[in-house]
Short mmCIF file of N, CA and C in Angstrom, two decimals:
data_model
loop_
_atom_site.label_atom_id
_atom_site.label_comp_id
_atom_site.label_asym_id
_atom_site.label_seq_id
_atom_site.Cartn_x
_atom_site.Cartn_y
_atom_site.Cartn_z
N MET A 1 93.19 73.27 130.42
CA MET A 1 93.94 74.33 131.02
C MET A 1 93.32 75.66 130.61
N ARG A 2 93.12 76.55 131.56
CA ARG A 2 92.52 77.85 131.27
C ARG A 2 93.55 78.78 130.66
N GLY A 3 93.10 79.67 129.79
CA GLY A 3 93.98 80.67 129.22
C GLY A 3 94.77 80.19 128.02
N THR A 4 94.56 78.94 127.60
CA THR A 4 95.26 78.48 126.40
C THR A 4 94.32 78.55 125.22
N MET A 5 94.88 78.54 124.06
CA MET A 5 94.10 78.67 122.86
C MET A 5 94.21 77.38 122.08
N SER A 6 93.07 76.91 121.56
CA SER A 6 93.10 75.69 120.76
C SER A 6 93.83 75.96 119.45
N GLY A 7 94.18 74.91 118.75
CA GLY A 7 94.90 75.06 117.48
C GLY A 7 94.13 75.90 116.48
N SER A 8 92.82 75.65 116.36
CA SER A 8 92.03 76.41 115.38
C SER A 8 91.86 77.86 115.82
N GLY A 9 91.78 78.11 117.13
CA GLY A 9 91.68 79.49 117.61
C GLY A 9 92.95 80.27 117.34
N PHE A 10 94.09 79.60 117.52
CA PHE A 10 95.38 80.23 117.26
C PHE A 10 95.51 80.58 115.78
N VAL A 11 95.09 79.67 114.91
CA VAL A 11 95.14 79.91 113.47
C VAL A 11 94.22 81.09 113.11
N ALA A 12 93.06 81.18 113.73
CA ALA A 12 92.13 82.28 113.46
C ALA A 12 92.75 83.62 113.84
N VAL A 13 93.44 83.66 114.98
CA VAL A 13 94.10 84.89 115.42
C VAL A 13 95.20 85.27 114.43
N LEU A 14 95.98 84.30 114.00
CA LEU A 14 97.04 84.58 113.03
C LEU A 14 96.47 85.10 111.71
N LEU A 15 95.41 84.49 111.24
CA LEU A 15 94.79 84.94 109.99
C LEU A 15 94.23 86.35 110.13
N THR A 16 93.56 86.62 111.25
CA THR A 16 93.00 87.95 111.47
C THR A 16 94.10 88.99 111.53
N THR A 17 95.17 88.69 112.24
CA THR A 17 96.30 89.62 112.34
C THR A 17 96.90 89.87 110.97
N GLY A 18 97.07 88.82 110.20
CA GLY A 18 97.62 88.96 108.85
C GLY A 18 96.73 89.78 107.95
N LEU A 19 95.43 89.57 108.05
CA LEU A 19 94.50 90.32 107.21
C LEU A 19 94.48 91.79 107.59
N LEU A 20 94.51 92.09 108.89
CA LEU A 20 94.52 93.48 109.32
C LEU A 20 95.82 94.16 108.94
N GLY A 21 96.92 93.44 108.99
CA GLY A 21 98.20 93.99 108.58
C GLY A 21 98.23 94.34 107.11
N GLY A 22 97.41 93.66 106.30
CA GLY A 22 97.34 93.92 104.87
C GLY A 22 96.52 95.14 104.53
N CYS A 23 95.97 95.82 105.52
CA CYS A 23 95.11 96.97 105.28
C CYS A 23 95.88 98.28 105.39
N ALA A 24 97.16 98.24 105.22
CA ALA A 24 97.97 99.46 105.31
C ALA A 24 97.56 100.43 104.21
N ASN A 25 97.77 101.69 104.47
CA ASN A 25 97.42 102.74 103.51
C ASN A 25 98.70 103.38 102.99
N PRO A 26 99.15 102.98 101.78
CA PRO A 26 100.40 103.53 101.24
C PRO A 26 100.36 105.05 101.08
N ALA A 27 99.20 105.61 100.78
CA ALA A 27 99.09 107.06 100.64
C ALA A 27 99.35 107.74 101.98
N ALA A 28 98.85 107.17 103.06
CA ALA A 28 99.10 107.72 104.40
C ALA A 28 100.58 107.64 104.73
N ASP A 29 101.21 106.53 104.37
CA ASP A 29 102.65 106.38 104.61
C ASP A 29 103.43 107.46 103.87
N GLN A 30 103.08 107.72 102.62
CA GLN A 30 103.78 108.72 101.83
C GLN A 30 103.54 110.13 102.38
N ALA A 31 102.35 110.39 102.91
CA ALA A 31 102.07 111.70 103.52
C ALA A 31 102.97 111.91 104.74
N MET A 32 103.20 110.86 105.51
CA MET A 32 104.08 110.96 106.67
C MET A 32 105.53 111.18 106.22
N VAL A 33 105.94 110.52 105.15
CA VAL A 33 107.29 110.71 104.61
C VAL A 33 107.47 112.17 104.20
N ALA A 34 106.44 112.76 103.61
CA ALA A 34 106.52 114.14 103.12
C ALA A 34 106.80 115.13 104.24
N GLN A 35 106.34 114.85 105.45
CA GLN A 35 106.55 115.78 106.56
C GLN A 35 108.04 115.99 106.84
N ASN A 36 108.87 115.05 106.50
CA ASN A 36 110.32 115.22 106.65
C ASN A 36 111.00 115.54 105.32
N ALA A 37 110.54 114.88 104.26
CA ALA A 37 111.22 115.00 102.96
C ALA A 37 111.11 116.40 102.37
N LEU A 38 110.05 117.13 102.70
CA LEU A 38 109.85 118.45 102.09
C LEU A 38 110.47 119.60 102.89
N ILE A 39 111.06 119.27 104.03
CA ILE A 39 111.73 120.31 104.82
C ILE A 39 112.88 120.89 103.99
N GLY A 40 112.94 122.20 103.94
CA GLY A 40 113.98 122.88 103.17
C GLY A 40 113.57 123.21 101.74
N MET A 41 112.40 122.72 101.31
CA MET A 41 111.94 123.01 99.95
C MET A 41 111.74 124.52 99.79
N PRO A 42 112.27 125.11 98.71
CA PRO A 42 112.09 126.55 98.48
C PRO A 42 110.61 126.89 98.22
N LYS A 43 110.24 128.08 98.63
CA LYS A 43 108.86 128.57 98.47
C LYS A 43 108.40 128.47 97.02
N GLN A 44 109.25 128.83 96.08
CA GLN A 44 108.87 128.80 94.66
C GLN A 44 108.56 127.37 94.22
N THR A 45 109.33 126.42 94.69
CA THR A 45 109.09 125.02 94.33
C THR A 45 107.78 124.54 94.94
N LEU A 46 107.53 124.91 96.21
CA LEU A 46 106.28 124.54 96.88
C LEU A 46 105.08 125.08 96.10
N LEU A 47 105.15 126.34 95.71
CA LEU A 47 104.04 126.93 94.97
C LEU A 47 103.86 126.26 93.60
N SER A 48 104.95 125.84 92.98
CA SER A 48 104.81 125.21 91.67
C SER A 48 104.27 123.79 91.77
N CYS A 49 104.56 123.07 92.85
CA CYS A 49 104.08 121.68 92.94
C CYS A 49 102.76 121.54 93.70
N ALA A 50 102.50 122.41 94.67
CA ALA A 50 101.26 122.30 95.46
C ALA A 50 100.21 123.31 95.00
N GLY A 51 100.62 124.33 94.29
CA GLY A 51 99.67 125.33 93.82
C GLY A 51 99.51 126.47 94.81
N VAL A 52 98.50 127.27 94.55
CA VAL A 52 98.21 128.43 95.40
C VAL A 52 97.49 127.93 96.65
N PRO A 53 97.97 128.33 97.84
CA PRO A 53 97.31 127.86 99.07
C PRO A 53 95.92 128.45 99.23
N GLU A 54 95.09 127.72 99.95
CA GLU A 54 93.73 128.21 100.23
C GLU A 54 93.78 129.40 101.19
N ARG A 55 94.69 129.33 102.17
CA ARG A 55 94.89 130.44 103.11
C ARG A 55 96.38 130.71 103.22
N GLN A 56 96.70 131.98 103.45
CA GLN A 56 98.10 132.37 103.58
C GLN A 56 98.17 133.52 104.58
N THR A 57 99.14 133.44 105.49
CA THR A 57 99.32 134.52 106.46
C THR A 57 100.79 134.59 106.87
N THR A 58 101.15 135.68 107.50
CA THR A 58 102.51 135.84 108.01
C THR A 58 102.45 136.26 109.47
N ALA A 59 103.48 135.88 110.21
CA ALA A 59 103.63 136.29 111.60
C ALA A 59 105.14 136.43 111.84
N GLY A 60 105.58 137.67 111.96
CA GLY A 60 107.02 137.91 112.11
C GLY A 60 107.76 137.47 110.86
N ASP A 61 108.77 136.61 111.05
CA ASP A 61 109.53 136.14 109.89
C ASP A 61 109.02 134.80 109.36
N LEU A 62 107.83 134.38 109.80
CA LEU A 62 107.24 133.11 109.35
C LEU A 62 106.09 133.35 108.38
N GLU A 63 105.97 132.47 107.40
CA GLU A 63 104.82 132.45 106.51
C GLU A 63 104.11 131.12 106.71
N PHE A 64 102.79 131.14 106.62
CA PHE A 64 101.99 129.93 106.78
C PHE A 64 101.12 129.77 105.54
N PHE A 65 101.29 128.65 104.84
CA PHE A 65 100.47 128.31 103.68
C PHE A 65 99.62 127.11 104.07
N THR A 66 98.30 127.25 103.97
CA THR A 66 97.41 126.14 104.29
C THR A 66 96.69 125.67 103.03
N TYR A 67 96.82 124.39 102.77
CA TYR A 67 96.17 123.73 101.65
C TYR A 67 95.09 122.81 102.20
N ARG A 68 94.01 122.64 101.45
CA ARG A 68 92.90 121.79 101.89
C ARG A 68 92.54 120.82 100.79
N SER A 69 92.28 119.59 101.18
CA SER A 69 91.83 118.56 100.25
C SER A 69 90.72 117.78 100.92
N ASN A 70 89.65 117.52 100.19
CA ASN A 70 88.57 116.71 100.75
C ASN A 70 87.89 115.91 99.65
N ARG A 71 87.22 114.85 100.08
CA ARG A 71 86.44 114.05 99.15
C ARG A 71 85.29 113.39 99.89
N LEU A 72 84.25 113.14 99.15
CA LEU A 72 83.10 112.41 99.66
C LEU A 72 83.08 111.06 98.98
N TYR A 73 82.72 110.04 99.70
CA TYR A 73 82.53 108.75 99.07
C TYR A 73 81.34 108.06 99.71
N SER A 74 80.73 107.20 98.95
CA SER A 74 79.58 106.47 99.46
C SER A 74 79.79 104.98 99.22
N TYR A 75 79.13 104.20 100.02
CA TYR A 75 79.21 102.76 99.86
C TYR A 75 77.89 102.17 100.33
N PRO A 76 77.51 101.02 99.75
CA PRO A 76 76.25 100.40 100.13
C PRO A 76 76.26 99.98 101.60
N SER A 77 75.12 100.09 102.21
CA SER A 77 75.01 99.66 103.60
C SER A 77 73.63 99.06 103.83
N TRP A 78 73.51 98.33 104.88
CA TRP A 78 72.24 97.73 105.23
C TRP A 78 71.48 98.71 106.10
N GLY A 79 70.32 99.08 105.66
CA GLY A 79 69.50 100.02 106.42
C GLY A 79 68.31 99.33 107.05
N GLY A 80 68.41 98.04 107.28
CA GLY A 80 67.27 97.26 107.75
C GLY A 80 66.87 97.56 109.17
N TYR A 81 65.61 97.27 109.46
CA TYR A 81 65.06 97.50 110.79
C TYR A 81 64.59 96.19 111.42
N GLY A 82 65.01 95.08 110.86
CA GLY A 82 64.57 93.79 111.38
C GLY A 82 63.24 93.40 110.80
N GLY A 83 62.68 92.37 111.31
CA GLY A 83 61.39 91.91 110.82
C GLY A 83 61.46 90.46 110.41
N TYR A 84 60.32 89.92 110.06
CA TYR A 84 60.24 88.53 109.66
C TYR A 84 60.21 88.47 108.16
N TRP A 85 61.03 87.61 107.57
CA TRP A 85 61.16 87.57 106.12
C TRP A 85 60.31 86.48 105.47
N GLY A 86 59.64 85.68 106.22
CA GLY A 86 58.88 84.57 105.63
C GLY A 86 57.49 84.97 105.18
N TYR A 87 56.92 84.15 104.31
CA TYR A 87 55.56 84.35 103.82
C TYR A 87 54.60 84.16 104.97
N PRO A 88 53.60 84.84 105.13
CA PRO A 88 53.03 85.95 104.36
C PRO A 88 53.32 87.31 104.96
N TYR A 89 54.29 87.41 105.81
CA TYR A 89 54.49 88.63 106.59
C TYR A 89 55.29 89.72 105.89
N GLY A 90 55.99 89.40 104.86
CA GLY A 90 56.79 90.42 104.18
C GLY A 90 58.06 90.70 104.94
N ALA A 91 58.59 91.90 104.73
CA ALA A 91 59.85 92.26 105.38
C ALA A 91 59.93 93.76 105.56
N TRP A 92 60.76 94.16 106.49
CA TRP A 92 61.06 95.57 106.69
C TRP A 92 62.55 95.76 106.48
N GLY A 93 62.90 96.86 106.01
CA GLY A 93 64.32 97.15 105.84
C GLY A 93 64.68 97.26 104.38
N GLY A 94 65.92 97.37 104.13
CA GLY A 94 66.40 97.48 102.76
C GLY A 94 67.83 97.98 102.75
N TYR A 95 68.28 98.26 101.57
CA TYR A 95 69.65 98.73 101.39
C TYR A 95 69.67 100.23 101.21
N GLY A 96 70.74 100.83 101.61
CA GLY A 96 70.92 102.27 101.45
C GLY A 96 72.37 102.56 101.18
N TYR A 97 72.75 103.80 101.33
CA TYR A 97 74.13 104.20 101.13
C TYR A 97 74.59 105.05 102.29
N ASP A 98 75.77 104.78 102.76
CA ASP A 98 76.41 105.64 103.75
C ASP A 98 77.33 106.58 102.99
N VAL A 99 77.33 107.83 103.39
CA VAL A 99 78.19 108.82 102.76
C VAL A 99 79.17 109.30 103.81
N ARG A 100 80.45 109.29 103.48
CA ARG A 100 81.49 109.72 104.39
C ARG A 100 82.29 110.84 103.75
N SER A 101 82.85 111.66 104.58
CA SER A 101 83.71 112.75 104.13
C SER A 101 85.09 112.56 104.75
N VAL A 102 86.12 112.73 103.93
CA VAL A 102 87.49 112.67 104.41
C VAL A 102 88.16 113.97 104.00
N ASP A 103 88.84 114.60 104.94
CA ASP A 103 89.48 115.88 104.61
C ASP A 103 90.85 115.98 105.25
N CYS A 104 91.63 116.92 104.74
CA CYS A 104 92.95 117.19 105.30
C CYS A 104 93.26 118.67 105.11
N ASP A 105 93.79 119.28 106.14
CA ASP A 105 94.38 120.62 106.06
C ASP A 105 95.87 120.43 106.29
N ALA A 106 96.67 120.87 105.34
CA ALA A 106 98.13 120.78 105.48
C ALA A 106 98.66 122.21 105.58
N THR A 107 99.26 122.54 106.71
CA THR A 107 99.82 123.88 106.90
C THR A 107 101.34 123.78 106.84
N PHE A 108 101.90 124.51 105.87
CA PHE A 108 103.34 124.58 105.68
C PHE A 108 103.83 125.85 106.37
N THR A 109 104.80 125.71 107.25
CA THR A 109 105.44 126.86 107.87
C THR A 109 106.73 127.12 107.12
N LEU A 110 106.90 128.36 106.65
CA LEU A 110 108.10 128.73 105.90
C LEU A 110 108.87 129.80 106.66
N ARG A 111 110.18 129.65 106.70
CA ARG A 111 111.06 130.65 107.29
C ARG A 111 112.16 130.92 106.27
N ASN A 112 112.41 132.20 106.01
CA ASN A 112 113.43 132.59 105.04
C ASN A 112 113.21 131.94 103.67
N GLY A 113 111.95 131.81 103.28
CA GLY A 113 111.62 131.30 101.94
C GLY A 113 111.76 129.81 101.75
N ALA A 114 111.81 129.03 102.85
CA ALA A 114 111.92 127.57 102.73
C ALA A 114 110.99 126.89 103.75
N VAL A 115 110.51 125.71 103.39
CA VAL A 115 109.62 124.96 104.28
C VAL A 115 110.40 124.55 105.53
N GLU A 116 109.82 124.86 106.68
CA GLU A 116 110.43 124.50 107.96
C GLU A 116 109.67 123.37 108.65
N ARG A 117 108.35 123.32 108.41
CA ARG A 117 107.50 122.35 109.11
C ARG A 117 106.21 122.15 108.34
N ILE A 118 105.65 120.94 108.42
CA ILE A 118 104.34 120.64 107.83
C ILE A 118 103.50 119.99 108.91
N VAL A 119 102.30 120.54 109.12
CA VAL A 119 101.38 120.00 110.12
C VAL A 119 100.07 119.64 109.41
N TYR A 120 99.59 118.43 109.67
CA TYR A 120 98.32 117.97 109.10
C TYR A 120 97.22 118.10 110.14
N GLY A 121 96.05 118.46 109.68
CA GLY A 121 94.88 118.54 110.54
C GLY A 121 93.63 118.29 109.72
N GLY A 122 92.49 118.51 110.33
CA GLY A 122 91.20 118.30 109.67
C GLY A 122 90.27 117.58 110.59
N SER A 123 89.04 117.43 110.16
CA SER A 123 88.04 116.78 111.01
C SER A 123 88.10 115.26 110.92
N SER A 124 88.71 114.72 109.89
CA SER A 124 88.88 113.27 109.77
C SER A 124 90.01 112.85 110.71
N SER A 125 90.15 111.55 110.88
CA SER A 125 91.22 111.09 111.76
C SER A 125 91.94 109.90 111.16
N GLY A 126 93.10 109.62 111.69
CA GLY A 126 93.84 108.42 111.35
C GLY A 126 94.32 108.34 109.92
N GLY A 127 94.39 107.11 109.43
CA GLY A 127 94.91 106.84 108.10
C GLY A 127 94.08 107.43 106.99
N SER A 128 92.78 107.57 107.21
CA SER A 128 91.95 108.16 106.15
C SER A 128 92.33 109.62 105.93
N ARG A 129 92.57 110.36 107.01
CA ARG A 129 92.99 111.76 106.85
C ARG A 129 94.37 111.83 106.23
N LEU A 130 95.30 111.04 106.71
CA LEU A 130 96.65 111.06 106.15
C LEU A 130 96.63 110.67 104.68
N GLY A 131 95.79 109.72 104.32
CA GLY A 131 95.67 109.35 102.91
C GLY A 131 95.19 110.51 102.07
N GLN A 132 94.30 111.31 102.62
CA GLN A 132 93.81 112.49 101.90
C GLN A 132 94.88 113.57 101.86
N CYS A 133 95.72 113.65 102.88
CA CYS A 133 96.83 114.62 102.89
C CYS A 133 97.81 114.33 101.75
N TYR A 134 97.92 113.08 101.38
CA TYR A 134 98.82 112.72 100.29
C TYR A 134 98.43 113.45 99.01
N ALA A 135 97.15 113.70 98.81
CA ALA A 135 96.70 114.42 97.61
C ALA A 135 97.33 115.81 97.55
N ILE A 136 97.64 116.40 98.69
CA ILE A 136 98.24 117.73 98.74
C ILE A 136 99.73 117.68 98.43
N VAL A 137 100.43 116.71 99.00
CA VAL A 137 101.90 116.67 98.90
C VAL A 137 102.42 115.78 97.77
N GLN A 138 101.54 115.08 97.11
CA GLN A 138 101.92 114.11 96.09
C GLN A 138 102.86 114.69 95.03
N ASN A 139 102.49 115.79 94.43
CA ASN A 139 103.32 116.39 93.38
C ASN A 139 104.64 116.90 93.93
N CYS A 140 104.65 117.36 95.15
CA CYS A 140 105.89 117.88 95.75
C CYS A 140 106.87 116.76 96.07
N LEU A 141 106.36 115.60 96.46
CA LEU A 141 107.25 114.48 96.75
C LEU A 141 108.05 114.07 95.51
N SER A 142 107.45 114.23 94.34
CA SER A 142 108.17 113.87 93.12
C SER A 142 109.32 114.83 92.84
N GLN A 143 109.34 115.99 93.51
CA GLN A 143 110.43 116.96 93.36
C GLN A 143 111.63 116.62 94.23
N VAL A 144 111.44 115.68 95.16
CA VAL A 144 112.51 115.27 96.06
C VAL A 144 113.06 113.95 95.53
N PRO A 145 114.26 113.94 94.92
CA PRO A 145 114.78 112.76 94.24
C PRO A 145 114.81 111.49 95.09
N SER A 146 115.22 111.58 96.34
CA SER A 146 115.37 110.37 97.15
C SER A 146 114.05 109.88 97.73
N GLN A 147 112.98 110.66 97.63
CA GLN A 147 111.70 110.28 98.22
C GLN A 147 110.57 110.29 97.21
N SER A 148 110.86 109.98 95.96
CA SER A 148 109.79 110.01 94.96
C SER A 148 108.77 108.93 95.28
N PRO A 149 107.48 109.19 95.03
CA PRO A 149 106.44 108.24 95.35
C PRO A 149 106.60 106.95 94.55
N GLN A 150 106.09 105.89 95.11
CA GLN A 150 106.14 104.59 94.44
C GLN A 150 105.19 104.62 93.24
N PRO A 151 105.51 103.86 92.17
CA PRO A 151 104.66 103.85 90.98
C PRO A 151 103.22 103.49 91.29
N SER A 152 102.98 102.64 92.30
CA SER A 152 101.61 102.24 92.62
C SER A 152 100.78 103.41 93.17
N MET A 153 101.43 104.51 93.56
CA MET A 153 100.73 105.64 94.12
C MET A 153 100.31 106.63 93.04
N ALA A 154 100.70 106.42 91.80
CA ALA A 154 100.35 107.34 90.73
C ALA A 154 98.83 107.32 90.53
N PRO A 155 98.23 108.48 90.25
CA PRO A 155 96.78 108.53 90.07
C PRO A 155 96.37 107.75 88.84
N ALA A 156 95.22 107.11 88.93
CA ALA A 156 94.68 106.37 87.78
C ALA A 156 94.21 107.34 86.71
N ARG A 157 94.47 107.01 85.49
CA ARG A 157 94.04 107.88 84.37
C ARG A 157 93.18 107.12 83.43
#
């Protein structure tokens, strides 16, 4: 019958789905929680937990504080160009390193001295950017009793 999956194919799909589901990024989840949990935070508390913003401006009765966090990381990669590996021909290729950059810009909008909105941006995308945004809001989340970060999110020392 066309369109059906064999038993082993079905098991492979289930395993793949389970493995991909295990790749969640808890830091990204906490960054998303912060977008709601920090609403109403007083300006003084924000400055004490997030520090001095990289950029600051005002427009009318609004203040905008922008914080930036970035990191570079590298990992081994295959830089091979193909070729024959048997004697006597030798080989071409080798190992190298890929370098990636992950960044986040978090802009806090304040009205009447309290956080009204948090917007994340940056050149990175998806969970990697949100995970980097967590580095900005991490200390502030601990100031919100009902939304304190999970112990597994504490930085390694």
